[in-house]
Coordinates of C-alpha atoms in Angstrom, one line a residue:
X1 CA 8.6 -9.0 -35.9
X2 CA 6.0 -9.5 -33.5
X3 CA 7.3 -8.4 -30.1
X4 CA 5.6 -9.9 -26.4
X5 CA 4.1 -7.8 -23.3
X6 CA 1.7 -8.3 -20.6
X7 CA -1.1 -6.4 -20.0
X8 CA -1.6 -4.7 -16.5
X9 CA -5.0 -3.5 -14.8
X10 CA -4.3 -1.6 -11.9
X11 CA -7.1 -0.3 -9.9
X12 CA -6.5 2.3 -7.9
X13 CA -8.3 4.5 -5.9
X14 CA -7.7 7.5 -8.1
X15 CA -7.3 6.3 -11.4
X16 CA -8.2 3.0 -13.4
X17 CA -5.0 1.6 -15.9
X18 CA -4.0 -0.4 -18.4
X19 CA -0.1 -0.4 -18.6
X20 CA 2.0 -2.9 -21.3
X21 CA 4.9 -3.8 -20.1
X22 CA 7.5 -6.1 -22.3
X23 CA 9.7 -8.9 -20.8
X24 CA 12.7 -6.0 -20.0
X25 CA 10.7 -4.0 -17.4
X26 CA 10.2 -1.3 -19.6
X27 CA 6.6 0.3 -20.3
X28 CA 5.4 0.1 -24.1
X29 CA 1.6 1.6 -23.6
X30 CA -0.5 3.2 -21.0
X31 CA -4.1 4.5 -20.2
X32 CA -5.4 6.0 -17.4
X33 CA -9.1 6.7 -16.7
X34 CA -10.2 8.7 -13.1
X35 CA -11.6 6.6 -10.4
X36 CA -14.1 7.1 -7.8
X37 CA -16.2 5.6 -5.3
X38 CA -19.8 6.7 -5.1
X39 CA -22.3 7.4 -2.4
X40 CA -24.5 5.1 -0.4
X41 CA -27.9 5.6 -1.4
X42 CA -28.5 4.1 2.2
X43 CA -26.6 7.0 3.6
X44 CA -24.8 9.7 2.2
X45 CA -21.8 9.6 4.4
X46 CA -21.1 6.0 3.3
X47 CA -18.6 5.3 0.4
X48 CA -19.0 1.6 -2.0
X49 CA -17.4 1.3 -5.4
X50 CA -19.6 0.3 -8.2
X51 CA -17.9 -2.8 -10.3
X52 CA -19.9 -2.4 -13.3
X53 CA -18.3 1.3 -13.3
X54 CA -14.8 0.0 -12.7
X55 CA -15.0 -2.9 -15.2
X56 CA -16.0 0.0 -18.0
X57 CA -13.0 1.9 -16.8
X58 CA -11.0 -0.9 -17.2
X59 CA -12.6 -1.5 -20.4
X60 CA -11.9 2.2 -21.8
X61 CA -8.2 1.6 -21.0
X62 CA -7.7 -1.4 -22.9
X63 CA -9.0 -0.1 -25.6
X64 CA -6.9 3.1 -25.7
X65 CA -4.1 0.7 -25.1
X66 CA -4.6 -1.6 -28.0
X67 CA -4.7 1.0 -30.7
X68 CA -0.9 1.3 -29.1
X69 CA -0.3 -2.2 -29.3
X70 CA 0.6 -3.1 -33.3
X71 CA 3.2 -5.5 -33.5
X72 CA 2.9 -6.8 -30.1
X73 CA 1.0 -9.9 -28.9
X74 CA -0.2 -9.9 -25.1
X75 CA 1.2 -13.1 -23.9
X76 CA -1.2 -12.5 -20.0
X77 CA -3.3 -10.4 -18.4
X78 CA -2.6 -9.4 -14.5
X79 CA -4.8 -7.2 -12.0
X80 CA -3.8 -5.5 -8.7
X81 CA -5.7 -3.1 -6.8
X82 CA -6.3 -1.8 -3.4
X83 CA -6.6 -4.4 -0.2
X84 CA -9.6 -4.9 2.0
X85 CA -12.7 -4.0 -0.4
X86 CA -14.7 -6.5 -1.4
X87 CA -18.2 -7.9 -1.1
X88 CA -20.8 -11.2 -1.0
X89 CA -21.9 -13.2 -4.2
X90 CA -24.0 -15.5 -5.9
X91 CA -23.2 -19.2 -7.4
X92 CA -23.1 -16.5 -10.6
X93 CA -20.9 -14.1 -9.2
X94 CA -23.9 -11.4 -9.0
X95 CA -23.7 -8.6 -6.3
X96 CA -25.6 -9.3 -3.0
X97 CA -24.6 -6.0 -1.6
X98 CA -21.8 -3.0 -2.7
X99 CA -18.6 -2.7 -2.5
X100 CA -18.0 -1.1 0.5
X101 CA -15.1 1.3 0.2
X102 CA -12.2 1.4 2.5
X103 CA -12.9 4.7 2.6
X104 CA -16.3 4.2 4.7
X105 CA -16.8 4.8 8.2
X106 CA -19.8 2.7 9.0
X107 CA -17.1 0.6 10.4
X108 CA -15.8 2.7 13.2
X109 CA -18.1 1.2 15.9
X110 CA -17.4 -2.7 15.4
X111 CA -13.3 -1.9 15.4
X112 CA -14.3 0.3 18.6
X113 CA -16.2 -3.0 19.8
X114 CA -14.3 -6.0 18.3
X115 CA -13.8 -7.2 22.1
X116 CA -17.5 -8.5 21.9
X117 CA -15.9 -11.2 19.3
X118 CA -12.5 -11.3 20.0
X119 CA -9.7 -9.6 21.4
X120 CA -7.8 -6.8 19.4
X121 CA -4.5 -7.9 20.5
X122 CA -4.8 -11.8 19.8
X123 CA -6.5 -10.8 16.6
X124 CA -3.1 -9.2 15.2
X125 CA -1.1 -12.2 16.7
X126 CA -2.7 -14.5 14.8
X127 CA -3.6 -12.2 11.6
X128 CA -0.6 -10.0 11.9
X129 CA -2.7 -7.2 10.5
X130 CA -3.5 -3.6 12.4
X131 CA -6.6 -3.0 13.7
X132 CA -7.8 -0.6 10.8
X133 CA -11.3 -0.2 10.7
X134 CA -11.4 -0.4 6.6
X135 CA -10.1 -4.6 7.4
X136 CA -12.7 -6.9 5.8
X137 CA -13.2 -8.7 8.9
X138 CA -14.6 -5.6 10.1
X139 CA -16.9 -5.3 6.7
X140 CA -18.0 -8.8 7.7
X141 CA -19.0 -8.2 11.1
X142 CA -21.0 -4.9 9.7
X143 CA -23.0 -7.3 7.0
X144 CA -23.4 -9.9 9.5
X145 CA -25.1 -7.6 11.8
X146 CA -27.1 -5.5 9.1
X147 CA -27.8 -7.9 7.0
X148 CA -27.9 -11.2 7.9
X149 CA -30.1 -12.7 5.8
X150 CA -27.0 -12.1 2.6
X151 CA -25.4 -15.3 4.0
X152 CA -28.1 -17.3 3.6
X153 CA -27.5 -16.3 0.0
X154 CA -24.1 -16.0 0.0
X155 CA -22.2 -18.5 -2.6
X156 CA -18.4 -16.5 -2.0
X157 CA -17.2 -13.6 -0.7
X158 CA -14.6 -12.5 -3.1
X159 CA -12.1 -9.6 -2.7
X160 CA -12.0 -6.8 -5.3
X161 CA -9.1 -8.2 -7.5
X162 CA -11.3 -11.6 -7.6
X163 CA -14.1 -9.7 -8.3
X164 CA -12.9 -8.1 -11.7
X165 CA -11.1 -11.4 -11.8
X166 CA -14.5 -13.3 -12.0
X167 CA -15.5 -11.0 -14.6
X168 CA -12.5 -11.8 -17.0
X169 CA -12.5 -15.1 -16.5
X170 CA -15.4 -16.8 -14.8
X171 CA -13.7 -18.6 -12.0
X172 CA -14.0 -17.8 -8.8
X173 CA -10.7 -17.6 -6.9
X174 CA -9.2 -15.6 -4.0
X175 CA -5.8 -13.5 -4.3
X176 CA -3.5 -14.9 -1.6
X177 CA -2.1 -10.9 -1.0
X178 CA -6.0 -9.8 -0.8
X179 CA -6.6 -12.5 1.8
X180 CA -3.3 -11.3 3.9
X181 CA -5.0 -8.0 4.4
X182 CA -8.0 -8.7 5.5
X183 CA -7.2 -9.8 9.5
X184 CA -8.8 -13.0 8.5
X185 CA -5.9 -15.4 8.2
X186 CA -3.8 -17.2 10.2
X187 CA -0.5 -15.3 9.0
X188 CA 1.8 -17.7 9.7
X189 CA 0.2 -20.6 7.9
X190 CA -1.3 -18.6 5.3
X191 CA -4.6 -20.0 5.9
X192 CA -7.9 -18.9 7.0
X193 CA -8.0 -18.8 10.5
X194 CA -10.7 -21.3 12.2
X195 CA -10.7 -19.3 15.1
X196 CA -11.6 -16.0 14.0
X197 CA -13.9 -16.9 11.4
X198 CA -15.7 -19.2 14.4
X199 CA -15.5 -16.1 16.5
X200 CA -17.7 -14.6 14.1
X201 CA -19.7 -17.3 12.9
X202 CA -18.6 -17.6 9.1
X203 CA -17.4 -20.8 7.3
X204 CA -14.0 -20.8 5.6
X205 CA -15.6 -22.5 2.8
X206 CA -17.2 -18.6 1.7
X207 CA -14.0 -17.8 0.4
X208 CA -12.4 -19.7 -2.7
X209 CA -9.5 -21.5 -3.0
X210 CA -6.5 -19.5 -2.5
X211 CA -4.0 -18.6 -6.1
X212 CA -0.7 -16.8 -5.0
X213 CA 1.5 -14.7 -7.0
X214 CA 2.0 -16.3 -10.5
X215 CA -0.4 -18.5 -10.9
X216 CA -2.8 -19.1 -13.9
X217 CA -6.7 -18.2 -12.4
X218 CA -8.3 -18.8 -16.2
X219 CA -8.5 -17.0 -19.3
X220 CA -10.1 -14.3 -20.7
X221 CA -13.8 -15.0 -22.0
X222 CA -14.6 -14.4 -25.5
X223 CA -17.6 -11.7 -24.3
X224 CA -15.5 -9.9 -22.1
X225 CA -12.9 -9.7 -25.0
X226 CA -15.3 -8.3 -27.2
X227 CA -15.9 -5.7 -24.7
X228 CA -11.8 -5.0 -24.3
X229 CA -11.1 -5.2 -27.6
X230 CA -8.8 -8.0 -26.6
X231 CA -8.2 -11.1 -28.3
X232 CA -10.2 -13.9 -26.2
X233 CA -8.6 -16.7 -24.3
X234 CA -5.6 -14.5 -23.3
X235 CA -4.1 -16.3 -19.8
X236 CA -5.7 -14.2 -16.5
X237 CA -1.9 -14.4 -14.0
X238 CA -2.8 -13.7 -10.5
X239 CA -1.6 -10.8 -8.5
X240 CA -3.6 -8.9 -6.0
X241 CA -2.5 -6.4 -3.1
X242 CA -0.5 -3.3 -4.6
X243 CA 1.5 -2.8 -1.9
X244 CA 3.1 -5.9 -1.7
X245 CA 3.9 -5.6 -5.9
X246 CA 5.0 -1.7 -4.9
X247 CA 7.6 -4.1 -2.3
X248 CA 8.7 -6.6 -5.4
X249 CA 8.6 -3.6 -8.0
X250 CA 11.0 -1.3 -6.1
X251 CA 14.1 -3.7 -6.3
X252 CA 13.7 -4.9 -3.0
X253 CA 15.5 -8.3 -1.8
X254 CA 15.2 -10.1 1.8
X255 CA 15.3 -7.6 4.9
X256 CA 16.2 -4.6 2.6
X257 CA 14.0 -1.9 4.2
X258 CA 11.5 0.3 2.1
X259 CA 9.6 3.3 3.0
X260 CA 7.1 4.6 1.1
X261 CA 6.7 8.9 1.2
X262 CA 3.7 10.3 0.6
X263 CA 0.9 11.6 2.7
X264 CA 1.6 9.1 4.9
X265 CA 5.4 7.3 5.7
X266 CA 4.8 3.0 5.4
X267 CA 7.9 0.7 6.0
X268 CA 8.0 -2.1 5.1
X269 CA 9.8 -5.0 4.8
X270 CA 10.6 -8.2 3.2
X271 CA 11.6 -11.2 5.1
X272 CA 11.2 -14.7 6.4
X273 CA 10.7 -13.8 10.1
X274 CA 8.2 -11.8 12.0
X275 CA 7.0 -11.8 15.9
X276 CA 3.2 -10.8 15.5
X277 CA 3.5 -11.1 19.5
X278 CA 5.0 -7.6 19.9
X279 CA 3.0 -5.9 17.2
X280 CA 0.0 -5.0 19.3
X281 CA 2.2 -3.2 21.2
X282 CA 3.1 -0.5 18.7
X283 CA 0.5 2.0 16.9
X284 CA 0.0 2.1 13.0
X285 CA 1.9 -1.5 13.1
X286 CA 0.6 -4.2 10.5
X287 CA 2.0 -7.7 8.8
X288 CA 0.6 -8.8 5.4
X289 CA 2.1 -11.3 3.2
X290 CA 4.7 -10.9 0.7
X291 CA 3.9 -12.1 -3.0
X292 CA 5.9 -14.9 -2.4
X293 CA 5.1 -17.7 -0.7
X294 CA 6.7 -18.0 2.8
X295 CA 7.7 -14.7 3.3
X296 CA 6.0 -11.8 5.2
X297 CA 5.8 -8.1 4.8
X298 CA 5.6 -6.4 8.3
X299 CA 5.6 -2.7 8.6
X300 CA 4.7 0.5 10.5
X301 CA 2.7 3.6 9.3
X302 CA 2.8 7.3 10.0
X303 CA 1.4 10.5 9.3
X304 CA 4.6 12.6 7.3
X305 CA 4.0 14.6 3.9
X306 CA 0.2 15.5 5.8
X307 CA 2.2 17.4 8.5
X308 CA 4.1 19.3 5.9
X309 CA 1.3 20.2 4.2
X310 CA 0.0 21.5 7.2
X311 CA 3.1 23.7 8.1
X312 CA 2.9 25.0 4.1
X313 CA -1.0 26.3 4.6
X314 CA 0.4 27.8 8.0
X315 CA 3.1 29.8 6.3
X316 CA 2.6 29.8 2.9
X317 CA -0.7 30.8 2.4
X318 CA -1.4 32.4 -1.3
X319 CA 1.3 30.8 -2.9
X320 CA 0.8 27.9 -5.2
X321 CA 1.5 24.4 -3.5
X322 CA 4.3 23.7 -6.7
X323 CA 6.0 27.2 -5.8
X324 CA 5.5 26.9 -2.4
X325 CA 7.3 23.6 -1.6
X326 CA 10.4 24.9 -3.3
X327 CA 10.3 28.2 -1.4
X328 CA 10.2 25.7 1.6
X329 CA 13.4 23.9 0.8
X330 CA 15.3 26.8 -0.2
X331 CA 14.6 28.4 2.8
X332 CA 15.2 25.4 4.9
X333 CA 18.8 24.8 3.5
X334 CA 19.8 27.8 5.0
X335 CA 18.7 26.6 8.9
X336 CA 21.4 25.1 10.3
X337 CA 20.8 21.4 11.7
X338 CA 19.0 21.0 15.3
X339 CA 16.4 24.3 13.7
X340 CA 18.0 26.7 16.4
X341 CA 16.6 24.2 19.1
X342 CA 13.3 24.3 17.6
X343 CA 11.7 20.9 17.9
X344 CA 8.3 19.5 16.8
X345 CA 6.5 16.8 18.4
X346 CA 4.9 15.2 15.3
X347 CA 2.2 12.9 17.0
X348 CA -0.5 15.0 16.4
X349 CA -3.5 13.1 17.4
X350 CA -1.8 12.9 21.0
X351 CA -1.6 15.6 24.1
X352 CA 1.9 15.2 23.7
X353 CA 2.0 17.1 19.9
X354 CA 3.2 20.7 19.8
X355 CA 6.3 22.7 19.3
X356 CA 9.7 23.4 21.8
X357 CA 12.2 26.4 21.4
X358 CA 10.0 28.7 19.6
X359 CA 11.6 32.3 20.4
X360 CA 11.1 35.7 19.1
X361 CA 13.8 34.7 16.2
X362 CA 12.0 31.8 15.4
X363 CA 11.0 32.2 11.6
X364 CA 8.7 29.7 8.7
X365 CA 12.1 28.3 7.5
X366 CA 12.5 26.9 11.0
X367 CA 9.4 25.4 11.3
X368 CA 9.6 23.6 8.2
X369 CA 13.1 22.5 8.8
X370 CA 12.0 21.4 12.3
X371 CA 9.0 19.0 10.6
X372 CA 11.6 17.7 8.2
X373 CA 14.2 16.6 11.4
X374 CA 11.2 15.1 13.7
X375 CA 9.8 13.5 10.7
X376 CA 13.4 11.8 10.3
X377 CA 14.2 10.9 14.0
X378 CA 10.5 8.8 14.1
X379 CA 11.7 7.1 10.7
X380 CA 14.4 5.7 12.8
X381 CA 13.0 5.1 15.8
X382 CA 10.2 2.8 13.6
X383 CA 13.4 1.2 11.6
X384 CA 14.6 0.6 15.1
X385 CA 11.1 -1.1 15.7
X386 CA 10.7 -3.0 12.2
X387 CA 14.0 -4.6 12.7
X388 CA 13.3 -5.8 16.1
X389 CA 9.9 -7.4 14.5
X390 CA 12.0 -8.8 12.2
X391 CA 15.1 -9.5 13.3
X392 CA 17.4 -7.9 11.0
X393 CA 19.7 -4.8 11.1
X394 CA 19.0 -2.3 8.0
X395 CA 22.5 -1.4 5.6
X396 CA 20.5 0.9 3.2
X397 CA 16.8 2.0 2.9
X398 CA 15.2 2.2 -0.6
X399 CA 13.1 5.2 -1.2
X400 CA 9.8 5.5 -3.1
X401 CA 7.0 7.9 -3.6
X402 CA 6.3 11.5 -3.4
X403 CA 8.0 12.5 -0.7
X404 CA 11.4 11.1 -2.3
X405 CA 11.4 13.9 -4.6
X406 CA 12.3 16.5 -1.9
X407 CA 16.0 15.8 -1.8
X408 CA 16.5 18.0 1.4
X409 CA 14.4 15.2 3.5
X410 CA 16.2 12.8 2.0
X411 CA 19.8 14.0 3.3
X412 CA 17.9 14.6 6.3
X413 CA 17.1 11.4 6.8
X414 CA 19.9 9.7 5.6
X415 CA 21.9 11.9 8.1
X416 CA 19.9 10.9 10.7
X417 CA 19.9 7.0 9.9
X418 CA 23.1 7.0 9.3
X419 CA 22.8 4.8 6.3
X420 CA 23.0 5.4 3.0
X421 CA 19.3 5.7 0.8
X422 CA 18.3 4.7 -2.6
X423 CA 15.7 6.8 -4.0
X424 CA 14.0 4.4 -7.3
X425 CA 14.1 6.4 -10.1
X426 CA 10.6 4.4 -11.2
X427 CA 7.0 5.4 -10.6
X428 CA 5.8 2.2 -11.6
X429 CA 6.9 -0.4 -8.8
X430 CA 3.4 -1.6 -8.9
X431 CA 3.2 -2.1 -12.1
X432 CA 6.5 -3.7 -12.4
X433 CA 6.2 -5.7 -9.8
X434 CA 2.9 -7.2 -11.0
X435 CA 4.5 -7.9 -14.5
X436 CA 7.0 -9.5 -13.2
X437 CA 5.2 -12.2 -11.9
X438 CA 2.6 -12.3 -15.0
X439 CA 6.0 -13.3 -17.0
X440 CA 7.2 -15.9 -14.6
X441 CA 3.0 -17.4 -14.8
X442 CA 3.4 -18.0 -18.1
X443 CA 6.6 -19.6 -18.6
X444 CA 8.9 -16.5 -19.8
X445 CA 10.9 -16.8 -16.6
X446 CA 12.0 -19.5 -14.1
X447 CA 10.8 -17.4 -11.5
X448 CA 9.5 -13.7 -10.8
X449 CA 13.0 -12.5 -9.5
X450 CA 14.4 -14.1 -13.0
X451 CA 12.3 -11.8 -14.6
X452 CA 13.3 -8.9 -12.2
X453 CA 16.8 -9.1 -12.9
X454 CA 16.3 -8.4 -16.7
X455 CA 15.1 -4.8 -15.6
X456 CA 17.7 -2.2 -15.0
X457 CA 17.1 -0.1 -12.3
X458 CA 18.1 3.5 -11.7
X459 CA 19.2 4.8 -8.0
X460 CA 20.0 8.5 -6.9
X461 CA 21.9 8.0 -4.2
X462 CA 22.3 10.2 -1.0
X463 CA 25.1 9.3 1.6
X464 CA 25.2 10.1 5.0
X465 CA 27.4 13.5 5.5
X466 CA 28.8 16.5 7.3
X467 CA 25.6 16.6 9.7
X468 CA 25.1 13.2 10.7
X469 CA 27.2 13.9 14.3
X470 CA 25.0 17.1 14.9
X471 CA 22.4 14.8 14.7
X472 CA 23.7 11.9 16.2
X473 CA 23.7 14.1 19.4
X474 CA 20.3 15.6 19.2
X475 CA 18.7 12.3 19.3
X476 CA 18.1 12.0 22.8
X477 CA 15.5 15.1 22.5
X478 CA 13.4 13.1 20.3
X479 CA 13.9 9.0 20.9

């Protein structure tokens, strides 16, 4: 019996996939190919990403996946990938200069003098996105200035999703979660905003018409199939932006809080309300839009997992980074809560950052234990913040990432929240997300949360206990 799946490309920054997933959620196939960006050849200290070089990637997946694929039948095809990137075409969708990476500073001076066009503060008002030099608008500017003879040329600018897009399909088309990154829109109608792109001379008709979540962009083209090893005229569902698919993927309904552990902590919510007003006002703040329609996705950003890598290469040098985090932990269980008044100040790129209570007992286990409790009081104080963006009042947090698999931070911070956190027991929420939505784009489901609730998730569960009062009462040294 021939079974159904959707096939989906995720392109991330690291690694290029192909991932079958059938209409339950659950993963049939996967390949994974390394990805990179490449130097400028105008300057080495640039980064762009070649599309040619992705598209093979892609390519070499899918056909690692279809040897995999006997007695199924790929019902769509769905890409997601990184925000921001994405560069200026032709009426044939040919390059008129690289991909320039978000990882690229050439950037840093037009964020540094964005006043010249408009101001910073009634940029993320309107947009509701950070001022993060890696934005498109920012890319933009840079091209305008540099080059300005490319928009003479220009038939589109199309994000990256839209750009492998193009090349499955041949229709041009612009991911509605690209477009919410990129400090272009006006967030709260989900259009282009006339005033920005006036501020810096561009015409809203450079960007295609807008597909959200779900919707059919075109099919696959017999070449391209050929190339894939993929049957031709397969349907091409949009998606777009991972993070708001990580959002869908991880279970997530309406003003549930998620954060997102790794090298860096991002919160993030789902919800129908946001006040872009007060976001200026707070650093590493952003708003994006949610895969649906309507609703919003603001959130706050941090650095957390980088500081404890930086206390494990103070302390643990020699020792395997594996070995060396469980040393950490074990040692930490045996500090007692408040780190024998050892505190950490975690802003790091501020005058403020450093250490209190360090005394001639003070040993690496209370270090380490100290990072862990700051870490957890600035979670709170930035739920405190998201849900006065929002409007809401948290009852659990979900969990994803890395840094969910260290379970002592995780009673920390449930402790210290005094809620109760879910850590997903899935490492594909992009991936599931995305399928979710490829299923609802071609009829499977009456909607993408119709085709979310036929996937079982697994929680672990972690409860506030003994320690929450201790903590409760150190608060005032750190909020």
């Amino acid at each position: 019996m021939i079974q159904d799946i959707v096939l989906v490309l995720d392109c991330g920054a690291t690694n290029v996939r192909a991932i079958a997933v059938d209409s339950q959620g659950n993963v049939i196939a996967k390949a994974s190919i390394p990805n990179t960006s490449e130097p400028d050849k105008a300057n080495p200290h640039w980064h762009i990403w070649s599309l040619d070089a992705i598209l093979e990637r892609l390519a070499g997946c899918c056909r690692m996946v279809i040897s995999q694929l006997s007695g199924y039948k790929i019902r769509a095809i769905t890409v997601t990938t990184f925000g921001v990137d994405g560069t200026l075409v032709d009426a044939k969708g040919g390059l008129l200069y690289p991909i320039i990476s978000w990882k690229c500073p050439r950037t840093i001076p037009i964020v540094e003098n964005i006043a010249r066009y408009f101001s910073a503060e009634k940029l993320q008002t309107i947009s509701g996105v950070g001022q993060f030099n890696f934005n498109t608008l920012y890319k933009l500017i840079w091209l305008k200035e540099n080059h300005p003879t490319l928009y003479y040329k220009a038939h589109a600018w199309l994000f990256i999703s839209s750009l492998i897009n193009y090349r499955l399909t041949g229709v041009m088309s612009t991911d509605r979660t690209m477009a919410g990154t990129s400090q272009l829109l006006n967030i709260h109608n989900e259009q282009f905003s006339g005033g920005i792109l006036d501020a810096i001379y561009i015409s809203e008709n450079l960007f295609p018409e807008l597909v959200s979540a779900g919707e059919q962009i075109g099919t696959l083209t017999s070449e391209i199939a050929k190339e894939f090893h993929l049957p031709a005229g397969i349907p091409v569902i949009s998606s777009g932006h991972d993070t708001q698919f990580a959002l869908f993927g991880s279970g997530a309904d309406l003003n549930q809080p998620v954060l997102s552990s790794g090298t860096w902590e991002i919160l993030m919510v789902r919800t129908p309300h946001v006040n872009t007003h007060i976001l200026p006002h707070y650093a590493g703040s952003t708003c994006e839009l949610d895969a649906r329609k309507g609703l919003f996705n603001p959130g706050l950003q941090w650095l957390a997992s980088g500081i404890l890598e930086w206390v494990r290469q103070l302390f643990w040098q020699g020792v395997s980074p594996s070995d060396a985090y469980l040393q950490m932990i074990h040692e930490a269980l045996s500090v007692p809560p408040g780190a024998n008044n050892l505190r950490m100040n975690c802003r790091l790129l501020t005058s403020e950052a450093g250490w209190c209570g360090i005394t001639l007992n003070t040993e690496r286990r209370h270090f380490y234990r100290a990072a862990l409790e700051a870490l957890g009081y600035q979670l709170k104080q930035n739920l405190s913040l998201l849900e006065k963006i929002s409007g809401f009042h948290a009852k659990e947090l979900i969990l994803v990432g890395g840094g969910s698999r260290n379970y002592l931070w995780n009673q920390i911070k449930a402790d210290i929240l005094n809620l109760p956190i879910k850590v997903v027991n899935e490492a594909e929420t992009t991936v599931l997300g995305a399928s979710f939505f490829a299923w609802f784009g071609v009829g499977c489901y009456e909607s993408s949360e119709k085709a979310r609730e036929q996937f079982s998730y697994h929680y672990e569960l972690y409860t506030p206990g003994e320690h929450q009062e201790v903590y409760h009462s150190l608060i005032k040294n750190f909020i």
